Tab-separated table of C-alpha atoms in Angstrom:
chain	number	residue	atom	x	y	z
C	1	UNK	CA	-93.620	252.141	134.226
C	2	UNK	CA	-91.196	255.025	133.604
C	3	UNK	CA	-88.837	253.517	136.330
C	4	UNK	CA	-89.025	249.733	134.575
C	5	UNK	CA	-88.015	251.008	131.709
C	6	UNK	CA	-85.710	253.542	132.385
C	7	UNK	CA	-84.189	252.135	135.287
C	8	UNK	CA	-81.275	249.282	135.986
C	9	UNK	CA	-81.849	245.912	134.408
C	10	UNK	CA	-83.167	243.510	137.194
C	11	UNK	CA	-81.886	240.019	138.453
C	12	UNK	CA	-84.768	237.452	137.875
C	13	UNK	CA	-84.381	234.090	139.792
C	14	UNK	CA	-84.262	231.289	137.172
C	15	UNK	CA	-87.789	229.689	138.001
C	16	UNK	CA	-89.345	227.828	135.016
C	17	UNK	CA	-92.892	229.710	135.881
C	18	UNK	CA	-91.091	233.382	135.649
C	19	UNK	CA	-89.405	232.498	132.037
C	20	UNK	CA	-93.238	231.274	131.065
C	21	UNK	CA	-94.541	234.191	132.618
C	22	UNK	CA	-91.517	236.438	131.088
C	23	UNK	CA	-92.539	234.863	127.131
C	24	UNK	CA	-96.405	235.233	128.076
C	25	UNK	CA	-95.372	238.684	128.278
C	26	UNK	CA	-93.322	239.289	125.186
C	27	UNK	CA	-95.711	238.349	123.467
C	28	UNK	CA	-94.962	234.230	122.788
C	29	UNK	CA	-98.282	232.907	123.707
C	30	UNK	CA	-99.260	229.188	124.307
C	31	UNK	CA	-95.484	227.998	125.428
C	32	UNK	CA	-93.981	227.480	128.566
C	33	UNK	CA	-90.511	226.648	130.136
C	34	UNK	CA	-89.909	223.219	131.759
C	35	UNK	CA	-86.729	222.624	134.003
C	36	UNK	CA	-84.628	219.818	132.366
C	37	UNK	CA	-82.257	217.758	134.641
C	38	UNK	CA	-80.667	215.450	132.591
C	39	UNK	CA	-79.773	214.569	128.464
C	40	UNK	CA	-78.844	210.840	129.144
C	41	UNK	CA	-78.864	208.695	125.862
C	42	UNK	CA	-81.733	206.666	126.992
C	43	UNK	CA	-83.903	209.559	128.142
C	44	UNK	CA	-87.029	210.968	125.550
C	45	UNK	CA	-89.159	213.719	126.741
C	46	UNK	CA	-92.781	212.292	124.683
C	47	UNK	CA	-94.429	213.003	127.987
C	48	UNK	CA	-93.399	216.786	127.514
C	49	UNK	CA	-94.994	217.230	124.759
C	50	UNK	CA	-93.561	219.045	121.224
C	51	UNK	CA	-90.793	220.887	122.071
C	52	UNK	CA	-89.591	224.080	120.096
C	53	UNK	CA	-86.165	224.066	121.595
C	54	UNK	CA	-83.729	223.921	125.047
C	55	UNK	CA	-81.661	226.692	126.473
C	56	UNK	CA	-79.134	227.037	128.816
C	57	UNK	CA	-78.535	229.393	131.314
C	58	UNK	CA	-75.277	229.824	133.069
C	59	UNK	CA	-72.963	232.176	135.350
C	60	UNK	CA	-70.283	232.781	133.220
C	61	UNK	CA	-66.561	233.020	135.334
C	62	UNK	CA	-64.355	235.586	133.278
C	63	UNK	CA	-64.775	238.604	131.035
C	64	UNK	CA	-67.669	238.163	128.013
C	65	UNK	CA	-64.646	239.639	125.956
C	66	UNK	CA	-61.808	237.257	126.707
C	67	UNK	CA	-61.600	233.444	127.517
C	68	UNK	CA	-64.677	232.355	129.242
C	69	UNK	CA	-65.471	228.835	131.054
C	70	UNK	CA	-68.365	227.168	129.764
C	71	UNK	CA	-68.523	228.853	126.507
C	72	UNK	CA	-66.112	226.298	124.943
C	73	UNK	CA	-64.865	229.562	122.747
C	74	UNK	CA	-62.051	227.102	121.460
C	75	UNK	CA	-64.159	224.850	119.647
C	76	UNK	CA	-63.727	224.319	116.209
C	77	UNK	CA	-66.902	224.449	113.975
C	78	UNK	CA	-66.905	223.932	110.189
C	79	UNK	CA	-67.382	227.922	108.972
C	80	UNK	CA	-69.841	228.761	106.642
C	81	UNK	CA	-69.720	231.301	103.964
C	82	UNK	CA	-73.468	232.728	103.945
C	83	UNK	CA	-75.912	232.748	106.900
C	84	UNK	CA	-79.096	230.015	106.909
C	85	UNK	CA	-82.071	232.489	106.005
C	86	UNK	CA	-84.514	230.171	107.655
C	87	UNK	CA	-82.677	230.535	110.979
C	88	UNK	CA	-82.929	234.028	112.898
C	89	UNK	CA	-80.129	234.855	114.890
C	90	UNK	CA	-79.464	237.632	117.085
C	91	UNK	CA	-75.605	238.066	117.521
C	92	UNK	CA	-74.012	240.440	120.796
C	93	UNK	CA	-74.238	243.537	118.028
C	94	UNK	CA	-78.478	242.820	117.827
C	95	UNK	CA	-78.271	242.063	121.194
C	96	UNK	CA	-77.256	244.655	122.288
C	97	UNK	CA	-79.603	246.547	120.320
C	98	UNK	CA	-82.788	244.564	122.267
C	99	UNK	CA	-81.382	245.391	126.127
C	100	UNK	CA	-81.586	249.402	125.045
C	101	UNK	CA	-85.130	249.138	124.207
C	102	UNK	CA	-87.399	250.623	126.933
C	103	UNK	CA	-90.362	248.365	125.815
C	104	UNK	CA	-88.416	244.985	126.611
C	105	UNK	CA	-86.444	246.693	129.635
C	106	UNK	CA	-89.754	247.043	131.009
C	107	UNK	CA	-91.091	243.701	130.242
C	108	UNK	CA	-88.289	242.297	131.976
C	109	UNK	CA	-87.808	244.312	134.769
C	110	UNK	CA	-92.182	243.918	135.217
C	111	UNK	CA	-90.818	240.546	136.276
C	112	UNK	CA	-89.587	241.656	139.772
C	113	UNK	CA	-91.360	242.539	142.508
C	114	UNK	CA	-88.930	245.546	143.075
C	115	UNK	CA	-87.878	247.885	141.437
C	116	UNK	CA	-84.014	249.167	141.607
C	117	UNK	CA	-84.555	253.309	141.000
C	118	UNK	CA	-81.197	254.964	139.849
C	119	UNK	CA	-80.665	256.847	142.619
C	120	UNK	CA	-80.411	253.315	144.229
C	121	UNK	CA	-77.643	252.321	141.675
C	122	UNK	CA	-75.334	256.160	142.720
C	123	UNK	CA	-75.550	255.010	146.266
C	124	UNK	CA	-73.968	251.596	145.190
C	125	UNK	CA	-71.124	253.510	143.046
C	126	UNK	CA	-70.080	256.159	146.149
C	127	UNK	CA	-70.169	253.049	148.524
C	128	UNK	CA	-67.269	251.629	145.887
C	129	UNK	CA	-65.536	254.578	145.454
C	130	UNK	CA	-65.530	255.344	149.439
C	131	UNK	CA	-65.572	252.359	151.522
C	132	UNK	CA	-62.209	249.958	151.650
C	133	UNK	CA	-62.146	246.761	152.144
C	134	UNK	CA	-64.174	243.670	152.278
C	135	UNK	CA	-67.747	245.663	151.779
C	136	UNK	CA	-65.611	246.488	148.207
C	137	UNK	CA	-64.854	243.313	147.226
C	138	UNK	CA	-68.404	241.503	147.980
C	139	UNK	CA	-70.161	245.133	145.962
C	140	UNK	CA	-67.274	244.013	142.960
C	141	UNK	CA	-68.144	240.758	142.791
C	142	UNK	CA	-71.924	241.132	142.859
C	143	UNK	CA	-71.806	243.758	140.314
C	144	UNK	CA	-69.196	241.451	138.109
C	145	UNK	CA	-71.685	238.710	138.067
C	146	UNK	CA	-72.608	237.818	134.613
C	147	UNK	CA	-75.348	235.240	132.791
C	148	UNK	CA	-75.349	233.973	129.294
C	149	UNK	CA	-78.014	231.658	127.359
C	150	UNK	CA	-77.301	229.484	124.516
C	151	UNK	CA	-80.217	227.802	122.533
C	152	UNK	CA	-80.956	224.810	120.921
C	153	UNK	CA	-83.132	225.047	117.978
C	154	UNK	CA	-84.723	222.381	115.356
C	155	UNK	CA	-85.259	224.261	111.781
C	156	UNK	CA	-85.992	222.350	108.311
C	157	UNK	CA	-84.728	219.121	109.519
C	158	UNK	CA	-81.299	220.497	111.307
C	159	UNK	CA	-80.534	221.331	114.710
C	160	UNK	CA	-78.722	224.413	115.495
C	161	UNK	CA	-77.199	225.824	118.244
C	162	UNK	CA	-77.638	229.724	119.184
C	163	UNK	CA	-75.162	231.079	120.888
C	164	UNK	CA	-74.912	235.112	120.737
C	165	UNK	CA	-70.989	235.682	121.661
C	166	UNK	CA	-70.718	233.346	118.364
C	167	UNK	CA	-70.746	235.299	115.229
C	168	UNK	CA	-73.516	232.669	113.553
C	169	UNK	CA	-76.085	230.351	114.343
C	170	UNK	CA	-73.864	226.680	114.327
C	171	UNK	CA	-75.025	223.273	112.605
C	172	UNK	CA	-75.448	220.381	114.736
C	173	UNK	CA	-76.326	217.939	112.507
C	174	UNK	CA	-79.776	216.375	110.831
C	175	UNK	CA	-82.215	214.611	112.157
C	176	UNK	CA	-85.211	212.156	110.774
C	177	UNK	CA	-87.504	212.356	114.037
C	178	UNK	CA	-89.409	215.683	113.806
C	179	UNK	CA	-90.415	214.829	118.102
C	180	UNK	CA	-87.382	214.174	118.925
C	181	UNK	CA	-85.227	216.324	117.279
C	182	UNK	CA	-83.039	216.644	120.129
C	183	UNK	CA	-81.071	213.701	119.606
C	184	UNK	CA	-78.705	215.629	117.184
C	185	UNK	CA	-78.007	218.026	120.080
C	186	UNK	CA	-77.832	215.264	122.409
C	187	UNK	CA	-73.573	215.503	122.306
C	188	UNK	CA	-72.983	218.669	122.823
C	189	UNK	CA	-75.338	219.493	125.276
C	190	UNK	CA	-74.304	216.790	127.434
C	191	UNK	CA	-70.473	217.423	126.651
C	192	UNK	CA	-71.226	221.147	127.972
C	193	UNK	CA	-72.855	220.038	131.271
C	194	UNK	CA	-69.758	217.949	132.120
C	195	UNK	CA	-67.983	221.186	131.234
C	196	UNK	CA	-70.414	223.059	133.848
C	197	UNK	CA	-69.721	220.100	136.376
C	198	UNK	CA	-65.575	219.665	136.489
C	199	UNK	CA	-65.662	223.922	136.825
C	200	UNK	CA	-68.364	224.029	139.165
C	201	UNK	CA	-71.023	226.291	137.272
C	202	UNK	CA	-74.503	227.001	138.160
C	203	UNK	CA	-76.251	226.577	135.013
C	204	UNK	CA	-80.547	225.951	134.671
C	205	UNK	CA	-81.860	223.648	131.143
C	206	UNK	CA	-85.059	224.567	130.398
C	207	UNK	CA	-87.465	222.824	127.517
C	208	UNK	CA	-89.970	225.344	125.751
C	209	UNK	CA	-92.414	223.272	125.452
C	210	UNK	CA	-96.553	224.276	124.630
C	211	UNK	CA	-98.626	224.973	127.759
C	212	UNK	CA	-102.318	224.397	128.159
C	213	UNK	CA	-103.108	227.677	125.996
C	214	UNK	CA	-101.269	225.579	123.398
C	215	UNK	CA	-102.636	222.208	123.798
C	216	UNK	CA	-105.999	223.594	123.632
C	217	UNK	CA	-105.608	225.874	120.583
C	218	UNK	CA	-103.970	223.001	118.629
C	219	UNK	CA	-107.246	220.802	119.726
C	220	UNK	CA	-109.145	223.336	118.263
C	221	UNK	CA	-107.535	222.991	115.130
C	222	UNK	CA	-107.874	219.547	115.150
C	223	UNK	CA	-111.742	219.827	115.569
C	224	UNK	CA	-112.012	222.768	112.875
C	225	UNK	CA	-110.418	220.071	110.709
C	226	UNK	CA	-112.514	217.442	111.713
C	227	UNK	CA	-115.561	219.867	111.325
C	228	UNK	CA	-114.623	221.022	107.512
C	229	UNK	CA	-114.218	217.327	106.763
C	230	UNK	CA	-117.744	216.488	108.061
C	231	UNK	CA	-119.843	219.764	106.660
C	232	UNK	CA	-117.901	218.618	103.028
C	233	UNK	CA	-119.289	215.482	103.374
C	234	UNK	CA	-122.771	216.339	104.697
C	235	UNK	CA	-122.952	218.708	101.446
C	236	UNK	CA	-122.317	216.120	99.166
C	237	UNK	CA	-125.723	213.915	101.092
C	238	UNK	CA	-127.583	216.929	101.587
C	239	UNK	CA	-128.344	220.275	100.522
C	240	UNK	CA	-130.794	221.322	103.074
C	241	UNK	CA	-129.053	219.795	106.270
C	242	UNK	CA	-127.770	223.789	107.326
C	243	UNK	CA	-131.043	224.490	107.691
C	244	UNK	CA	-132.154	222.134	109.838
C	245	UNK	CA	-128.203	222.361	111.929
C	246	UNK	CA	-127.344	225.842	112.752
C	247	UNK	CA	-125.353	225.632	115.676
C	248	UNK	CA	-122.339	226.826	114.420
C	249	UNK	CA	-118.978	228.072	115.176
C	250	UNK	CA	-117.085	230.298	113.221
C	251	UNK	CA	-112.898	230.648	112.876
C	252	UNK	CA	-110.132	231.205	110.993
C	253	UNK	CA	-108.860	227.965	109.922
C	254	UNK	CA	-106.215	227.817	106.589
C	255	UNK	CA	-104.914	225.606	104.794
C	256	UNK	CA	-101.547	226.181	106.132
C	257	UNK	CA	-103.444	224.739	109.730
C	258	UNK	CA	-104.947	221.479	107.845
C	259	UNK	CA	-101.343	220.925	106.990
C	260	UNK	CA	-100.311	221.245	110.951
C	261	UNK	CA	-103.369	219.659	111.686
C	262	UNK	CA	-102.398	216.173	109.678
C	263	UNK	CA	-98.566	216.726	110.499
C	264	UNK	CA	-99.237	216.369	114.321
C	265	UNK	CA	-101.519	213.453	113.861
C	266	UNK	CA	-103.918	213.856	116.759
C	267	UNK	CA	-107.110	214.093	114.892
C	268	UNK	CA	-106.842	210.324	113.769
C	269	UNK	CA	-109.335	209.159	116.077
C	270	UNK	CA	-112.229	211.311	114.972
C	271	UNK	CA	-111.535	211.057	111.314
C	272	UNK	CA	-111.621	207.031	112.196
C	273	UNK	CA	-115.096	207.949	113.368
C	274	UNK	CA	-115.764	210.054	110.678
C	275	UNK	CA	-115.295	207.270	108.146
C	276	UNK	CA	-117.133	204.778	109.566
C	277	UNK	CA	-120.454	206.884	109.569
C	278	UNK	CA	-120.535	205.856	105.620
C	279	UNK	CA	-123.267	208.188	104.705
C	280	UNK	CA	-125.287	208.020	107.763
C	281	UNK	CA	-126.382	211.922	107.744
C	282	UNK	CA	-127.103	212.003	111.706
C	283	UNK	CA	-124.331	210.253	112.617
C	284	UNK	CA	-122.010	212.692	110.767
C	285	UNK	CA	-123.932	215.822	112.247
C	286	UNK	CA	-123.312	214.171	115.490
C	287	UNK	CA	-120.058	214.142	115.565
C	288	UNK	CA	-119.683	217.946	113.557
C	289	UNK	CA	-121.731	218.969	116.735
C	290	UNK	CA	-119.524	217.294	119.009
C	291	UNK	CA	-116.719	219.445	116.949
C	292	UNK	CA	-118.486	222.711	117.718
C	293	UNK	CA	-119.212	222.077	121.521
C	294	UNK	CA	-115.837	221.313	122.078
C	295	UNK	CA	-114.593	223.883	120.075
C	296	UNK	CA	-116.671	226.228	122.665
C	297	UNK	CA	-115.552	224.858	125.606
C	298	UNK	CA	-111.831	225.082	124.985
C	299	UNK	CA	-112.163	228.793	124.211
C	300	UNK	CA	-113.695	229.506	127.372
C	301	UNK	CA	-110.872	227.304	129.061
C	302	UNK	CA	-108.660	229.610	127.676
C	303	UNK	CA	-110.286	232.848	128.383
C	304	UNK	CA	-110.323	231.455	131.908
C	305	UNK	CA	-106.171	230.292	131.246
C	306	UNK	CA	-105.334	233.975	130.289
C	307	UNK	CA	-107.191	235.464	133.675
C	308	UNK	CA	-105.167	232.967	135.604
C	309	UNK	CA	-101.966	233.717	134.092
C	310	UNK	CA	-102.466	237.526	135.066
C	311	UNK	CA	-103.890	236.897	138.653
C	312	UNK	CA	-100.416	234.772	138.565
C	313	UNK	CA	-98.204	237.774	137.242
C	314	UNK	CA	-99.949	240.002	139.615
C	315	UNK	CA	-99.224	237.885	142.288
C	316	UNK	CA	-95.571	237.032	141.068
C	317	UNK	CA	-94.550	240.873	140.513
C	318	UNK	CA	-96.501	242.223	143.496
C	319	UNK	CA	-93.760	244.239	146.124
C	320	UNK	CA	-95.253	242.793	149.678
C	321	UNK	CA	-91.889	244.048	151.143
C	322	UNK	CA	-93.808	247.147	152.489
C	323	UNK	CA	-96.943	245.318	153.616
C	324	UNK	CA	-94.869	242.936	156.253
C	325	UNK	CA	-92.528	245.448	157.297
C	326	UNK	CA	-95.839	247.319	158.190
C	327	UNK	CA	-97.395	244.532	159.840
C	328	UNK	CA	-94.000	243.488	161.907
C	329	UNK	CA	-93.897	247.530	162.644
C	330	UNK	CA	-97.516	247.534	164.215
C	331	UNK	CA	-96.865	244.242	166.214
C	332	UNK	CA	-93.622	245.734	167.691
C	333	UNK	CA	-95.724	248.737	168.572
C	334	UNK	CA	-98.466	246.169	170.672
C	335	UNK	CA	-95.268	244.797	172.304
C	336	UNK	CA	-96.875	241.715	170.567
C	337	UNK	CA	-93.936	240.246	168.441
C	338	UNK	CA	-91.404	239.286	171.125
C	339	UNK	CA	-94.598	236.884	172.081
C	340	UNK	CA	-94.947	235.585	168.686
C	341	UNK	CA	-91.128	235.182	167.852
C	342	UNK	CA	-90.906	233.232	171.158
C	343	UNK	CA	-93.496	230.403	170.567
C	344	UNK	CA	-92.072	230.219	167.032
C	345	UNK	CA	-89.012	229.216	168.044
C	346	UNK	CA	-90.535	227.311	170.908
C	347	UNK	CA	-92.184	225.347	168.023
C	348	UNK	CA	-88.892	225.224	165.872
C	349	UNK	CA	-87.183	223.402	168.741
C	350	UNK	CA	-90.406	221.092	169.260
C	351	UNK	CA	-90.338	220.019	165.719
C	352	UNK	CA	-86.239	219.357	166.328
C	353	UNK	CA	-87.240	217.129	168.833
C	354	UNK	CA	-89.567	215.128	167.285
């Protein structure tokens, strides 16, 4: 832990799963990151679900302080006098501030299956500082390499773009469509990628969108709703009908979550149901025990979720570098592996065949 921490920030391959993983971590629980390929006008993303906002991630080609590619640093945006307070942004100065805490160092660097020690990182400098020539310039250029995200965010019926070399959070217009709030982003995300394409930049878009931890907690808020609206109603016909129907469930449900609840809309079908049980008493404790069994089941689905997420981190971050270098050390020993090297290749040139 000491060495995460303390130690050189790591390079983390831009997989969806190890952002998801990386947010899991942090803290950000029932989201996940979904690789985005295109923005074209006709394209919607309902099948993805609600989502809380793109970013970009891109090699940058230049210095963070001067003129850089990509970052379309000569772009003129309308200035504004005082900061939104119902946007948070986190400028280069904050930002700064973040990459020297040990806490999300070692979050991050938890990530990789190695870790760099900083002994590792001296042996790098003296090979600089004493080797010439092309070993020099590949050890500059690796070392040079830098990576910059910009976000795109909906808040209050605006969509804003994040971008932390910036010195605020910038307006890209309104929108009506809550779901697809993207559409006011649409431009100048897709006027960026062409940038990215003419220069010849890597660069990953990801959607944050909720994962199954999400989907199932907002179900069961939509059957805690579903459940106050039926035990309101079965008060009104019936005083003694709690002691007869104990099975119960109990939650934290506000009113702040009936208002998310209605917003989202998916709890339409069972207050259809709901309604048309008039004031049929076991019909309406029906369905309120429907409410609570489900509500059951989805919390163990995600106790079961959050075990598979860490078998998945465990797996993800595990070194097996020194395992196979074992392995390939004890077959060389047996004289085994110039065997088992031959018939793969013998194979490799059997499948070319074919």
């Amino acid at each position: 832990h000491k060495e995460r921490a303390e130690g050189p920030w790591v390079k983390l391959q831009s997989e969806p799963s190890l952002f998801t993983s990386l947010m899991y971590n942090l803290g950000v629980k029932g989201a996940k990151a979904t690789e985005v390929f295109v923005l074209d006008q006709q394209d919607n993303f309902d099948d993805l679900g609600e989502i809380y906002g793109l970013v970009f991630l891109f090699k940058m080609i230049g210095d963070v302080s001067g003129d850089v590619k990509g970052l379309h640093r000569d772009a003129k945006y309308e200035p504004i006098d005082e900061l939104p307070k119902n946007v948070y942004f986190a400028n280069q100065a904050r930002g700064f501030a973040i990459t020297n805490h040990p806490n999300f160092r070692q979050i991050h660097n938890s990530m990789s299956r190695r870790v760099i020690h900083p002994e590792e990182a001296l042996v790098v400098e003296e090979a600089v500082t004493t080797k010439k020539g092309r070993r020099k310039k590949i050890i500059d250029e690796v070392v040079g390499e830098a990576y910059h995200y910009i976000a795109y965010v909906p808040v209050d019926g605006e969509a804003w773009q994040l971008d932390g070399l910036y010195p605020h959070p910038v307006s890209l217009g309104k929108y009506s469509n809550e779901k697809r709030w993207y559409e006011a982003a649409r431009g100048e995300i897709n006027e960026r990628i062409n940038g990215f394409f003419v220069e010849q930049i890597d660069y990953v878009l990801l959607a944050i969108t909720k994962d199954e931890l999400g989907i199932h907690q907002d179900r069961i808020k939509d059957c805690m709703y579903i459940k106050g609206l039926a035990e309101n109603r079965l008060d009104k016909l019936s005083s003694s009908w709690r002691e007869v129907d104990s099975k119960d469930i109990d939650l934290f449900f506000t009113d702040e979550d009936g208002i998310r609840v209605i917003s989202r809309g998916n709890y339409v079908a069972d207050f259809e149901i709901l309604t048309s049980c008039h004031d049929n008493i076991e019909k309406i404790k029906e369905l309120r025990t429907k409410m609570v069994n489900t509500i059951q089941f989805l919390l163990e689905e995600i106790e079961i979720e959050k075990k598979r997420k860490e078998v998945e981190k465990e797996r993800r971050t595990f070194d097996y570098g020194p395992f196979f270098r074992e392995f390939i050390s004890i077959l060389h020993e047996r004289g085994e592996l110039k065997g088992l090297l031959d018939a793969a290749e013998d194979m490799d040139e059997r499948d070319e065949y074919i």
